[in-house]
PDB file of C-alpha atoms and ligand atoms in Angstrom:
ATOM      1  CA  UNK T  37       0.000   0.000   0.000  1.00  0.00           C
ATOM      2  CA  UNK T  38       1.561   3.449  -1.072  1.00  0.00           C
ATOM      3  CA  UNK T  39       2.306   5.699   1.776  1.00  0.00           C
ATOM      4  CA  UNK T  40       2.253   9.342   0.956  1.00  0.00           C
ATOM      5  CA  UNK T  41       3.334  10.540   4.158  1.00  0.00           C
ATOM      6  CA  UNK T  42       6.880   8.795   3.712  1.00  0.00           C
ATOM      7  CA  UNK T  43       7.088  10.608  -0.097  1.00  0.00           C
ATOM      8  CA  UNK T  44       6.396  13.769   2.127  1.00  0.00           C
ATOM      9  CA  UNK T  45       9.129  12.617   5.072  1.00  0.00           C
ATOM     10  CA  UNK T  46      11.287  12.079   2.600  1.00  0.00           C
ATOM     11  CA  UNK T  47      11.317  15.351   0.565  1.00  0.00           C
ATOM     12  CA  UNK T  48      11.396  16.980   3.665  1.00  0.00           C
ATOM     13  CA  UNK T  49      14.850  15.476   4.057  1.00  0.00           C
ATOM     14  CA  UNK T  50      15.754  16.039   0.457  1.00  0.00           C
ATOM     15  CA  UNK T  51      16.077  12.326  -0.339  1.00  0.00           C
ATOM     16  CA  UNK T  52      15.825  12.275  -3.656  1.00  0.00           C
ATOM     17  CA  UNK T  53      16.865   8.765  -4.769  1.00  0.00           C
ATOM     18  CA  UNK T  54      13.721   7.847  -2.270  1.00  0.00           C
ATOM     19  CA  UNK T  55      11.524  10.485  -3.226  1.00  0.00           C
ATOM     20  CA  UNK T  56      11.742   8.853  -6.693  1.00  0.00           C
ATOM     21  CA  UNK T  57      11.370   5.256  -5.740  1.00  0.00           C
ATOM     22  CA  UNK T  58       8.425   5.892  -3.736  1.00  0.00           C
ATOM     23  CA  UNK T  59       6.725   7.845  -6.718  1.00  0.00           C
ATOM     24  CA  UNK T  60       7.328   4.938  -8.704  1.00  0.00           C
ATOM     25  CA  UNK T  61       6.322   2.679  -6.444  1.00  0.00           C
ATOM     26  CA  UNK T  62       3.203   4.866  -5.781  1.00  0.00           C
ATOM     27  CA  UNK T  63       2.190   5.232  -9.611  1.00  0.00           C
ATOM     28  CA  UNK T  64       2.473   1.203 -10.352  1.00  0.00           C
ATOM     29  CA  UNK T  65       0.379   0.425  -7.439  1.00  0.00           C
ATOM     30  CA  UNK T  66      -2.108   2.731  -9.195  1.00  0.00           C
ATOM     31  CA  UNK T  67      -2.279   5.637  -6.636  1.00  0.00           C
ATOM     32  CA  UNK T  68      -3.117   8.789  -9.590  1.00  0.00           C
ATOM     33  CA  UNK T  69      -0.081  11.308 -10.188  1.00  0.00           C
ATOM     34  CA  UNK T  70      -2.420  14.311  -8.723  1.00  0.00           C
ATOM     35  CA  UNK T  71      -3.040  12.395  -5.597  1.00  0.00           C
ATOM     36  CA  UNK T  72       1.279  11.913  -5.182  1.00  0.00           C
ATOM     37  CA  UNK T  73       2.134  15.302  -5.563  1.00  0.00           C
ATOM     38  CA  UNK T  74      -0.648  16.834  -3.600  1.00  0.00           C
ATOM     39  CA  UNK T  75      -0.376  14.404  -0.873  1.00  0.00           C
ATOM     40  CA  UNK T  76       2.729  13.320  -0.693  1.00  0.00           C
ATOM     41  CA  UNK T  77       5.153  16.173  -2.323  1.00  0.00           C
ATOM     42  CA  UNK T  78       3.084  19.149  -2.147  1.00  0.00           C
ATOM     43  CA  UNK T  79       2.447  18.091   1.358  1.00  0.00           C
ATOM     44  CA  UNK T  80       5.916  17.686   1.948  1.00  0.00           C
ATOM     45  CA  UNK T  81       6.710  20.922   0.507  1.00  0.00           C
ATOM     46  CA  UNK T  82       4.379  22.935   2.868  1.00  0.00           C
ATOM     47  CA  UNK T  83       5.761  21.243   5.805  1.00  0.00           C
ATOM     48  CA  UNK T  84       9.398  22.707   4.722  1.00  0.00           C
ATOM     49  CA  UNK T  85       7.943  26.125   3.458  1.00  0.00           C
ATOM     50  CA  UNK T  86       6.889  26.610   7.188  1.00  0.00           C
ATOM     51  CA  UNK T  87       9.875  25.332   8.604  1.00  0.00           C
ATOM     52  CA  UNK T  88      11.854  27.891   6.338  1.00  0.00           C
ATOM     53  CA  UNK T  89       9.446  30.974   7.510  1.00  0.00           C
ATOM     54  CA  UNK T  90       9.943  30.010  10.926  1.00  0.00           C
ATOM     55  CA  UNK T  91      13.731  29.546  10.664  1.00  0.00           C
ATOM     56  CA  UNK T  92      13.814  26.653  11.634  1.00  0.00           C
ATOM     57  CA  UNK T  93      15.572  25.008   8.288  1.00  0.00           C
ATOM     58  CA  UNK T  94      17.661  27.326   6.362  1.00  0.00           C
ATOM     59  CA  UNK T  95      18.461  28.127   2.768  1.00  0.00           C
ATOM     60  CA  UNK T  96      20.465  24.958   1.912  1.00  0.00           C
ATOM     61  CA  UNK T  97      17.925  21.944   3.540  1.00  0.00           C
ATOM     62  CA  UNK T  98      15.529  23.971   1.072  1.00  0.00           C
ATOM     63  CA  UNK T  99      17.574  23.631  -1.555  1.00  0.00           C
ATOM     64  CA  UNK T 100      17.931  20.121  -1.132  1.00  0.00           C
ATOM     65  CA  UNK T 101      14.265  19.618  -0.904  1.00  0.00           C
ATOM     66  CA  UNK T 102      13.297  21.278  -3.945  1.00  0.00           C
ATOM     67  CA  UNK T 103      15.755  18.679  -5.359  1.00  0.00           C
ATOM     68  CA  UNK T 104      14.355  16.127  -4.001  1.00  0.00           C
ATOM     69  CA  UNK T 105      10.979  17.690  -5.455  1.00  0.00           C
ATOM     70  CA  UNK T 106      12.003  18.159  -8.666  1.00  0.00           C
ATOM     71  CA  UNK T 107      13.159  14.174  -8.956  1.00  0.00           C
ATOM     72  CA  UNK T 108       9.400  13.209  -8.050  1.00  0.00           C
ATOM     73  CA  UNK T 109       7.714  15.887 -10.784  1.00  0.00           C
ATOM     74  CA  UNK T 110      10.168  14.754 -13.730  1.00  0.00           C
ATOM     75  CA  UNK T 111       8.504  11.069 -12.966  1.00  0.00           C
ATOM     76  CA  UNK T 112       5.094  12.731 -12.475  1.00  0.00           C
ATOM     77  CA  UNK T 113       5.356  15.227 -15.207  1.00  0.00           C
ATOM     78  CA  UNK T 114       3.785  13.198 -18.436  1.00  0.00           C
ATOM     79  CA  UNK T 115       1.577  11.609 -15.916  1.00  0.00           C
ATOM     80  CA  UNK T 116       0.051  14.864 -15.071  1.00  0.00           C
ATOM     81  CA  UNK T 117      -0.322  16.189 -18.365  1.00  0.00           C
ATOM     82  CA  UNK T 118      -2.220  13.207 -19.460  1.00  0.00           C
ATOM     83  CA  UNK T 119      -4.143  13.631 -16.786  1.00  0.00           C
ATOM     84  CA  UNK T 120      -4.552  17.105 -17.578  1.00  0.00           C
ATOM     85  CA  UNK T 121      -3.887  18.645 -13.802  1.00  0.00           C
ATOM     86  CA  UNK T 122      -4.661  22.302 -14.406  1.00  0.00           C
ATOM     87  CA  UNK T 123      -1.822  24.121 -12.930  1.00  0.00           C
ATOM     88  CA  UNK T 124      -3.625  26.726 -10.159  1.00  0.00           C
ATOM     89  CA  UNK T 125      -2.358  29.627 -12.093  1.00  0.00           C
ATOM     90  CA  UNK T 126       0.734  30.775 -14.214  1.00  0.00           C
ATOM     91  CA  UNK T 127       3.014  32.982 -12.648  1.00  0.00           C
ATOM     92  CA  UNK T 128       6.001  35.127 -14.627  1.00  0.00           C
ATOM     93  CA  UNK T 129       9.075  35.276 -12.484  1.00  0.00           C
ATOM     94  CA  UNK T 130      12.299  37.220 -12.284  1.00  0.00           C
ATOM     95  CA  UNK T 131      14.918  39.329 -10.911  1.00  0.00           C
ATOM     96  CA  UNK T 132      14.783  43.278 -12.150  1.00  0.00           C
ATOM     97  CA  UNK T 133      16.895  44.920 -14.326  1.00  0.00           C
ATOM     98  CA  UNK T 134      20.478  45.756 -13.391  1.00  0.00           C
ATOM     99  CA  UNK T 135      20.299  42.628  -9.920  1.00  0.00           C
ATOM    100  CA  UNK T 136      22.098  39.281 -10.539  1.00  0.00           C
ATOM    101  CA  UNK T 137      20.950  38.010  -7.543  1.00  0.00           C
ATOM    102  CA  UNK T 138      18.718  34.769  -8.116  1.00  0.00           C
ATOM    103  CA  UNK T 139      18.808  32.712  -4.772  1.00  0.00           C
ATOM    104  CA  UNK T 140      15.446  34.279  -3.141  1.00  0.00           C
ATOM    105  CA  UNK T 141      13.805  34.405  -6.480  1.00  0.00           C
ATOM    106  CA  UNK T 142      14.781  30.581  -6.914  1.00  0.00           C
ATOM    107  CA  UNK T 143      13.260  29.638  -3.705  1.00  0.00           C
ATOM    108  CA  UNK T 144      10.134  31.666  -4.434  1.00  0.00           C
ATOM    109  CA  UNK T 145       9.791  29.870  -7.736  1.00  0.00           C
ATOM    110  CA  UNK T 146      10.532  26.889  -5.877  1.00  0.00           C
ATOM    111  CA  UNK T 147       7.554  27.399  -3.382  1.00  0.00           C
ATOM    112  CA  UNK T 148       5.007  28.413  -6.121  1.00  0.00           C
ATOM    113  CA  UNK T 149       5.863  25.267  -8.104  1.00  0.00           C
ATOM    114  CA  UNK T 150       5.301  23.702  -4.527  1.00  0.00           C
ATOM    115  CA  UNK T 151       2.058  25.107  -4.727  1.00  0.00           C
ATOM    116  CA  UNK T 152       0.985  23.805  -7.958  1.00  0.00           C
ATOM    117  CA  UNK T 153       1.631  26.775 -10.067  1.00  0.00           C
ATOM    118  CA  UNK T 154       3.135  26.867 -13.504  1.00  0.00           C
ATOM    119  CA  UNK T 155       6.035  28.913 -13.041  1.00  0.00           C
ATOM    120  CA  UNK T 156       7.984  30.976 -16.215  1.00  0.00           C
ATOM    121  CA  UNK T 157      11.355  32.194 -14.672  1.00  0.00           C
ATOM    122  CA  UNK T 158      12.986  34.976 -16.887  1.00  0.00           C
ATOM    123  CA  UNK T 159      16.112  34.424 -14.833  1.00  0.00           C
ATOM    124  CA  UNK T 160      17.982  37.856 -13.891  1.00  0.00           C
ATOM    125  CA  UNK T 161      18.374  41.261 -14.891  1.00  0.00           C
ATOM    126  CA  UNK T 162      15.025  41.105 -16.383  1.00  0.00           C
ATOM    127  CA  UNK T 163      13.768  44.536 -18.275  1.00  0.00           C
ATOM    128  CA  UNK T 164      10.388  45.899 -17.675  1.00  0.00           C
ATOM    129  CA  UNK T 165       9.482  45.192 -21.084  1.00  0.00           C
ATOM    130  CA  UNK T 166      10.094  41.176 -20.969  1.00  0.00           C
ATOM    131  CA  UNK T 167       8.139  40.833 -17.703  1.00  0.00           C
ATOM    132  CA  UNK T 168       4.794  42.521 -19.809  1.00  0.00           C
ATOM    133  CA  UNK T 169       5.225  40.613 -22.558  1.00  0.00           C
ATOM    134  CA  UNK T 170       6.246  37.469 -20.793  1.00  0.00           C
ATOM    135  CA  UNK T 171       2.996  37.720 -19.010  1.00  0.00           C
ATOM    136  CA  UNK T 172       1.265  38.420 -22.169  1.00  0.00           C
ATOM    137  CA  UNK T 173       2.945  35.476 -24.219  1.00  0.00           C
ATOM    138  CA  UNK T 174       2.185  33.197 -21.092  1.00  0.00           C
ATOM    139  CA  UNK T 175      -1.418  34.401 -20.045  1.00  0.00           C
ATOM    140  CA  UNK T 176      -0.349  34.751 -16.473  1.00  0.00           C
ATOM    141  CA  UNK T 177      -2.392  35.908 -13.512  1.00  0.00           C
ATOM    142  CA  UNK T 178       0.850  37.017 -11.603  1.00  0.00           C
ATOM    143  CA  UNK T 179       4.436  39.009 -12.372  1.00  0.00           C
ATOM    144  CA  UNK T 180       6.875  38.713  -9.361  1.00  0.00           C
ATOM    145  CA  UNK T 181       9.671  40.800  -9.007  1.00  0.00           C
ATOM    146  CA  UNK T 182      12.623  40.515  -7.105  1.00  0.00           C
ATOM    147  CA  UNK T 183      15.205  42.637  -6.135  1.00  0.00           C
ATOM    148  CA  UNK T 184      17.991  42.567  -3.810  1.00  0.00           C
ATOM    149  CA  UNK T 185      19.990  45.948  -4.251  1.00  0.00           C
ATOM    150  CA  UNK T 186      18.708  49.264  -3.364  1.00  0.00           C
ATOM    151  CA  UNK T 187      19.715  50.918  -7.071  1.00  0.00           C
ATOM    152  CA  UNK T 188      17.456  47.751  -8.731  1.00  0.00           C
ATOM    153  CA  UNK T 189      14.423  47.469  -6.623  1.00  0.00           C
ATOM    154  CA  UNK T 190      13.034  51.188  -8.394  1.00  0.00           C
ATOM    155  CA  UNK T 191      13.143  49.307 -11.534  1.00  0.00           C
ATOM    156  CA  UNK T 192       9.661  47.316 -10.136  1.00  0.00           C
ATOM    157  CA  UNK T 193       7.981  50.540  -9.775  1.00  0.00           C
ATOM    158  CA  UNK T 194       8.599  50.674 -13.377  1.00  0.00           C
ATOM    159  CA  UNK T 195       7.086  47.186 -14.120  1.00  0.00           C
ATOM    160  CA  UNK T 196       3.668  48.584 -12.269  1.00  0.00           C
ATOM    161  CA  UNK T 197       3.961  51.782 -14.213  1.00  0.00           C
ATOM    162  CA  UNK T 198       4.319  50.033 -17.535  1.00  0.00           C
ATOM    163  CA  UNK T 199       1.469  47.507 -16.402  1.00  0.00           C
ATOM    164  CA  UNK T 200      -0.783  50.470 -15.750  1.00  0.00           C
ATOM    165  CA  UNK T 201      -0.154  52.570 -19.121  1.00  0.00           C
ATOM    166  CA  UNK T 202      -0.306  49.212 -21.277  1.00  0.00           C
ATOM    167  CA  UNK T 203      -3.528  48.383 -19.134  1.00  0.00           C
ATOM    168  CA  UNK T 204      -2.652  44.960 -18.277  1.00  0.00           C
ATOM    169  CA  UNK T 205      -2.473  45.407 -14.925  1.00  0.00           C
ATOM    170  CA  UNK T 206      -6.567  44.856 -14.119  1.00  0.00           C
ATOM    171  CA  UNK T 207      -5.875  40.927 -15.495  1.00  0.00           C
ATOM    172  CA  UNK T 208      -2.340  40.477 -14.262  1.00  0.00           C
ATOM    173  CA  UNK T 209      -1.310  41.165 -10.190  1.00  0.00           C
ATOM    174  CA  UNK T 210       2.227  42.205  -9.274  1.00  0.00           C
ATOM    175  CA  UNK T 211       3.838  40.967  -6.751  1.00  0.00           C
ATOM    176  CA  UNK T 212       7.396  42.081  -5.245  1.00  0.00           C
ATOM    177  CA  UNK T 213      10.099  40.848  -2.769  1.00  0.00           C
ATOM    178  CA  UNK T 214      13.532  40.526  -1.945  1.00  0.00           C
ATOM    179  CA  UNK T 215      15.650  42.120   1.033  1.00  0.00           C
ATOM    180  CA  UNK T 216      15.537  45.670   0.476  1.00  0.00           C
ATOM    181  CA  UNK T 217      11.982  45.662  -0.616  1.00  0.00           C
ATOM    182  CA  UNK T 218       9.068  46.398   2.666  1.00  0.00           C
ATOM    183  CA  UNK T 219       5.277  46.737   2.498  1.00  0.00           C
ATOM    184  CA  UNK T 220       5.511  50.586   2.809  1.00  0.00           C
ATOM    185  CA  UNK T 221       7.674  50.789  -0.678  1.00  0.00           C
ATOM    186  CA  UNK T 222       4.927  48.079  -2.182  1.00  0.00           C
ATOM    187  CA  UNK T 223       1.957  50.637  -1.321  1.00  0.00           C
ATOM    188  CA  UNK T 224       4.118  53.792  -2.723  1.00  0.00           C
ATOM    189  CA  UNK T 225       4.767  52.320  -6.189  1.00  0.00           C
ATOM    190  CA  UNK T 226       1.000  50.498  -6.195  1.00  0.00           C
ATOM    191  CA  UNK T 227       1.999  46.489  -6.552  1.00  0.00           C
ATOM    192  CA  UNK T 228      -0.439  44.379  -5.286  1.00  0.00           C
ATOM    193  CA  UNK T 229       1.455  42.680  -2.729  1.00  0.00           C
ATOM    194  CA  UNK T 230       5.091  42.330  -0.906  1.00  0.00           C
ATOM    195  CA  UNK T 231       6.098  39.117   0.999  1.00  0.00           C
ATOM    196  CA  UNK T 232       9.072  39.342   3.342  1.00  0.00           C
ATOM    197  CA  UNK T 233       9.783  35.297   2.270  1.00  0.00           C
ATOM    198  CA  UNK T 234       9.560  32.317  -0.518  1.00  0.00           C
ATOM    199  CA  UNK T 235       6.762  30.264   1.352  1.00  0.00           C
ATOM    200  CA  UNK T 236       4.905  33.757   2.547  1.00  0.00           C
ATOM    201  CA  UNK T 237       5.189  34.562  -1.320  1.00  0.00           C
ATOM    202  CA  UNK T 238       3.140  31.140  -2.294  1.00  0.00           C
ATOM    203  CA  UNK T 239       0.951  31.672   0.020  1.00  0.00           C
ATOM    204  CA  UNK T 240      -0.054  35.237  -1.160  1.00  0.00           C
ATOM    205  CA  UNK T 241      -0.329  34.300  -4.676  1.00  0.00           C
ATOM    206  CA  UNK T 242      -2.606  31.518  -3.484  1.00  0.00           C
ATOM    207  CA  UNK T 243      -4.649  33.478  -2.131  1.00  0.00           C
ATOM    208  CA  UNK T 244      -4.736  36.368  -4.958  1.00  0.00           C
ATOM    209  CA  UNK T 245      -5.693  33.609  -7.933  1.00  0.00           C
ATOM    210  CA  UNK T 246      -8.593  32.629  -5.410  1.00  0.00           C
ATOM    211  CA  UNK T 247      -9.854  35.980  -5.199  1.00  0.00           C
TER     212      UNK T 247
HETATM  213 CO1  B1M V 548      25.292  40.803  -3.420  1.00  0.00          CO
HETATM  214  N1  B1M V 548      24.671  42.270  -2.280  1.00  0.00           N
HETATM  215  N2  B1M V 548      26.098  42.096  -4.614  1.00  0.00           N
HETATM  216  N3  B1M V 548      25.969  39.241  -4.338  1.00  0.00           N
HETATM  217  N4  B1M V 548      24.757  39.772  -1.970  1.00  0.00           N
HETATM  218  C1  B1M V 548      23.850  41.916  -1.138  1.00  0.00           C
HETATM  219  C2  B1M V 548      22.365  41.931  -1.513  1.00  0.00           C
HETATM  220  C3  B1M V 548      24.221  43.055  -0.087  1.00  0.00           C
HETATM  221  C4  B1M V 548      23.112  43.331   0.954  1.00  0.00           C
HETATM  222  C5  B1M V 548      25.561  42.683   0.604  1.00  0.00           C
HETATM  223  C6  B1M V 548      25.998  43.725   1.569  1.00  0.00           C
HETATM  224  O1  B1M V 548      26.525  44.714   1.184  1.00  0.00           O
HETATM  225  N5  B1M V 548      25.778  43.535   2.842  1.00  0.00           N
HETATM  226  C7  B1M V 548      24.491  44.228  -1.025  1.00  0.00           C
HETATM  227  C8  B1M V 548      23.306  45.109  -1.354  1.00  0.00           C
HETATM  228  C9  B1M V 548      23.347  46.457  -0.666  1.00  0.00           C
HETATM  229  C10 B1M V 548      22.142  47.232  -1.003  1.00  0.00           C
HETATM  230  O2  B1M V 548      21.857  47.562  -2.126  1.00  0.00           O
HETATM  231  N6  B1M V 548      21.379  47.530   0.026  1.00  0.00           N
HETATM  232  C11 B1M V 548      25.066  43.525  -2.231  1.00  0.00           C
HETATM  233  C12 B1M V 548      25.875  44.121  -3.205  1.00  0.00           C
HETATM  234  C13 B1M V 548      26.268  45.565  -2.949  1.00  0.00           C
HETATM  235  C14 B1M V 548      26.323  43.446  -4.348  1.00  0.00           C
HETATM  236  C15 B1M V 548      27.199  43.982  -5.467  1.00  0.00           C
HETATM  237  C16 B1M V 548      26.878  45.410  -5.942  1.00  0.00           C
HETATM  238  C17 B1M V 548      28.647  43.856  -4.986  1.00  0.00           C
HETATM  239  C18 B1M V 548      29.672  44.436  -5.920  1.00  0.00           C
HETATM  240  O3  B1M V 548      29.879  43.939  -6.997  1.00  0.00           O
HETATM  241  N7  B1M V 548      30.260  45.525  -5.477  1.00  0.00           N
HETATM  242  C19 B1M V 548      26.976  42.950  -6.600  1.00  0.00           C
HETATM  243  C20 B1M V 548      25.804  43.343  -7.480  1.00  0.00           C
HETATM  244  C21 B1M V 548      25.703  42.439  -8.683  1.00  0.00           C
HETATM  245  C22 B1M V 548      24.407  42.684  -9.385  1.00  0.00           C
HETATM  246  O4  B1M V 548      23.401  42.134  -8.987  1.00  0.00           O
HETATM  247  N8  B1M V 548      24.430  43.516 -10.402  1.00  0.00           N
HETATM  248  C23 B1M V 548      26.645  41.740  -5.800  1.00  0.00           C
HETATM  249  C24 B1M V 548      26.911  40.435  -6.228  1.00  0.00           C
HETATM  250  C25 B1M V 548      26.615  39.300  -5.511  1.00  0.00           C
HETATM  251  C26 B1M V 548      27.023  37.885  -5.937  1.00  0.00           C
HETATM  252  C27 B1M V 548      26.955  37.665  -7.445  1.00  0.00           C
HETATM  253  C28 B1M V 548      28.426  37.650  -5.463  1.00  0.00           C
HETATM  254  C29 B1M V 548      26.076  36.989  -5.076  1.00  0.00           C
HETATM  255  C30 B1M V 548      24.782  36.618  -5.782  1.00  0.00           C
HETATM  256  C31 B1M V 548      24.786  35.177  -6.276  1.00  0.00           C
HETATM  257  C32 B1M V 548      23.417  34.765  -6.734  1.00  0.00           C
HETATM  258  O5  B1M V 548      22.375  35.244  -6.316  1.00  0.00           O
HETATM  259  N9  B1M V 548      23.444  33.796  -7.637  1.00  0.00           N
HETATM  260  C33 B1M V 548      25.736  37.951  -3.937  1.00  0.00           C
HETATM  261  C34 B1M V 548      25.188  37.528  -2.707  1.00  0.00           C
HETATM  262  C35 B1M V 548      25.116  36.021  -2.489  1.00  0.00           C
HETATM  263  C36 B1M V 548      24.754  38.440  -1.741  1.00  0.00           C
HETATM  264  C37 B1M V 548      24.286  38.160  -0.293  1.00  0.00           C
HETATM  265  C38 B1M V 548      25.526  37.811   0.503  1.00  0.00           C
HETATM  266  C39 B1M V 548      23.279  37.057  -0.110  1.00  0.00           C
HETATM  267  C40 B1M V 548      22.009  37.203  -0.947  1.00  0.00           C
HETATM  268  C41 B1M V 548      21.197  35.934  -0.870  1.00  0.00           C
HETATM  269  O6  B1M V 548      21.187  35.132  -1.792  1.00  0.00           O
HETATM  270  N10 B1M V 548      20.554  35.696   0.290  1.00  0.00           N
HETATM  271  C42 B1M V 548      23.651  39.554   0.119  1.00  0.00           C
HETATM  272  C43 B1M V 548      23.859  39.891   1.595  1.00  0.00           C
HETATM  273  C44 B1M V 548      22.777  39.268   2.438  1.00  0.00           C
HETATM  274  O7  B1M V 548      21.617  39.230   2.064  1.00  0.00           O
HETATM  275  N11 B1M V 548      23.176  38.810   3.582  1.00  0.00           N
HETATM  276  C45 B1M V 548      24.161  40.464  -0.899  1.00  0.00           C
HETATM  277  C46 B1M V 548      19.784  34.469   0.531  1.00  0.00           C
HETATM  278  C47 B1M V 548      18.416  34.595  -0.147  1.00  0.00           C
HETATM  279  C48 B1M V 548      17.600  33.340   0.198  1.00  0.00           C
HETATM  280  O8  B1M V 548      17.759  35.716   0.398  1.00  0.00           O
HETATM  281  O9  B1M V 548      17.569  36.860  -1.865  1.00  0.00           O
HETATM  282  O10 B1M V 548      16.908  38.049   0.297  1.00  0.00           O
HETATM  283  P1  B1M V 548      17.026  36.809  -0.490  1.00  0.00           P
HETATM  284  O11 B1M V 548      15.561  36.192  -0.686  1.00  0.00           O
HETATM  285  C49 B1M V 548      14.705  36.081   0.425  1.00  0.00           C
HETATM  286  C50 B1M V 548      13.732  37.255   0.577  1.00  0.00           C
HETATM  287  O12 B1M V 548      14.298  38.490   0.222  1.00  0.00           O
HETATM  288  C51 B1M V 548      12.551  36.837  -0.240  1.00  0.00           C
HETATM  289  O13 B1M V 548      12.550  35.408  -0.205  1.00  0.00           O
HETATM  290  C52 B1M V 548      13.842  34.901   0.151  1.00  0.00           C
HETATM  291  C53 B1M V 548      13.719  34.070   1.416  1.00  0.00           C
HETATM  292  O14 B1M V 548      12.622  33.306   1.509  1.00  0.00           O
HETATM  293  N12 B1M V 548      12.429  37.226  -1.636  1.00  0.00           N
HETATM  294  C54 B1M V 548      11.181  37.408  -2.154  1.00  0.00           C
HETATM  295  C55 B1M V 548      13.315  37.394  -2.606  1.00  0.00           C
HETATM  296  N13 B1M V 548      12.718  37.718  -3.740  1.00  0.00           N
HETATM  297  C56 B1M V 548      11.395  37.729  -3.501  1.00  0.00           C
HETATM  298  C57 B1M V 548      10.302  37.982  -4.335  1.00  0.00           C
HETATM  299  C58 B1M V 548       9.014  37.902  -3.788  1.00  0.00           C
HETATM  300  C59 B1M V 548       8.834  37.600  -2.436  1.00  0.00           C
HETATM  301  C60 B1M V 548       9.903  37.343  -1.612  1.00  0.00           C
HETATM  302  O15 B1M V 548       7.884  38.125  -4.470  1.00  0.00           O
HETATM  303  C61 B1M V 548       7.946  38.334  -5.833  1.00  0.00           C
END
């Protein structure tokens, strides 16, 4: 009998050699690929999201988890698109123009994939212009920004400005992070929301698509 909560224990631990045995194992005994990742590696995934926002596991067990969790989805993958899983949203993803930094926005890609979103990461140093027409290409009901220098994180008052004046921005909610960034600077440039982490990040766009 499949046991979901050990795929979860697992990826907690960032096994991933077990991870992918058990998702095997899981899928021939005829347990459906939604059913593993929500219960057993979504589940999982939650379990370390909290951990991470509570500091009690730091930047490298996470790491290691979303290893493990990407070993279980390449298994599940054609699974799931046979099965036609609708994703809970699509969400464009980068760091601004001018920042190289990509370890937050990793994690917070990380955590919405976690979350069952279809994730489109532009990478770094990401002009305005390719996160509208990402979003565009990609139909997606979210842009995050990150930013981790103080000379880069103006550039995502840009991305709402260019939002606004291309009108886009009623269909498509902006979302922005990283260490300089604070809910104060998210009200003055008018992005929908600011997260101070990866998992608080999922969360929120959670709850915005369900809005
Ligand atoms: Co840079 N760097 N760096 N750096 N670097 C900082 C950010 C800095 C604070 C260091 C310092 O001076 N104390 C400082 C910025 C100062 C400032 O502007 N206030 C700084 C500087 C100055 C620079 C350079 C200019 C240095 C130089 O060349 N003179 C240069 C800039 C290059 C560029 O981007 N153009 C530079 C370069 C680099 C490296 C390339 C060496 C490397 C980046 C490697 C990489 O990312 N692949 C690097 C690193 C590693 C850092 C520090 C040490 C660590 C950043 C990090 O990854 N933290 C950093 C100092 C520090 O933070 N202690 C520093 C871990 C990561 C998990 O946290 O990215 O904050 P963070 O993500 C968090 C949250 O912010 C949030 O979620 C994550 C946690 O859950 N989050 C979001 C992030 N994005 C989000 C988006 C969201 C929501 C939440 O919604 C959309």
């Amino acid at each position: 009998m499949a046991d979901l909560n050990a795929i979860s224990e697992a990826l907690q631990k960032g096994k991933a050699n077990d991870v992918k045995q058990m998702v095997q194992a899981a899928i021939d005994e005829g347990v459906t690929a939604r059913q593993v990742l929500e219960e057993g590696m979504m589940a999982g995934m939650d379990v370390v999201g909290r951990k991470f926002k509570n500091n009690e596991v730091y930047v490298p067990e996470v790491l290691i988890a979303a290893r493990a969790m990407n070993a279980g989805i390449e298994i599940l993958r054609p699974l799931l698109i046979s099965e036609k899983v609708k994703p809970r949203g699509t969400v464009v993803i980068g760091t601004v123009k001018g920042d190289l930094h990509d370890i937050g926005k990793n994690l917070v890609k990380m955590m919405m994939e976690g979350k069952g979103f279809n994730v489109v990461d532009l990478g770094t140093d990401v002009p305005v212009e390719k996160f509208l027409s990402a979003a565009q290409e990609n139909e997606a009901d979210i842009i995050c920004c990150s930013a981790l220098l103080t000379t880069t994180m103006t550039e995502m008052k840009k991305v709402v400005e260019a939002a606004d004046e291309a009108g886009v921005h009623k269909q498509v909610k902006i979302m922005i992070g990283g260490a300089p960034v604070t809910q104060q600077y998210c009200e003055s440039i008018g992005a929908d929301a600011y997260t101070p982490d990866a998992a608080s990040a999922a969360e929120k766009a959670t709850e915005l698509v369900s809005a």
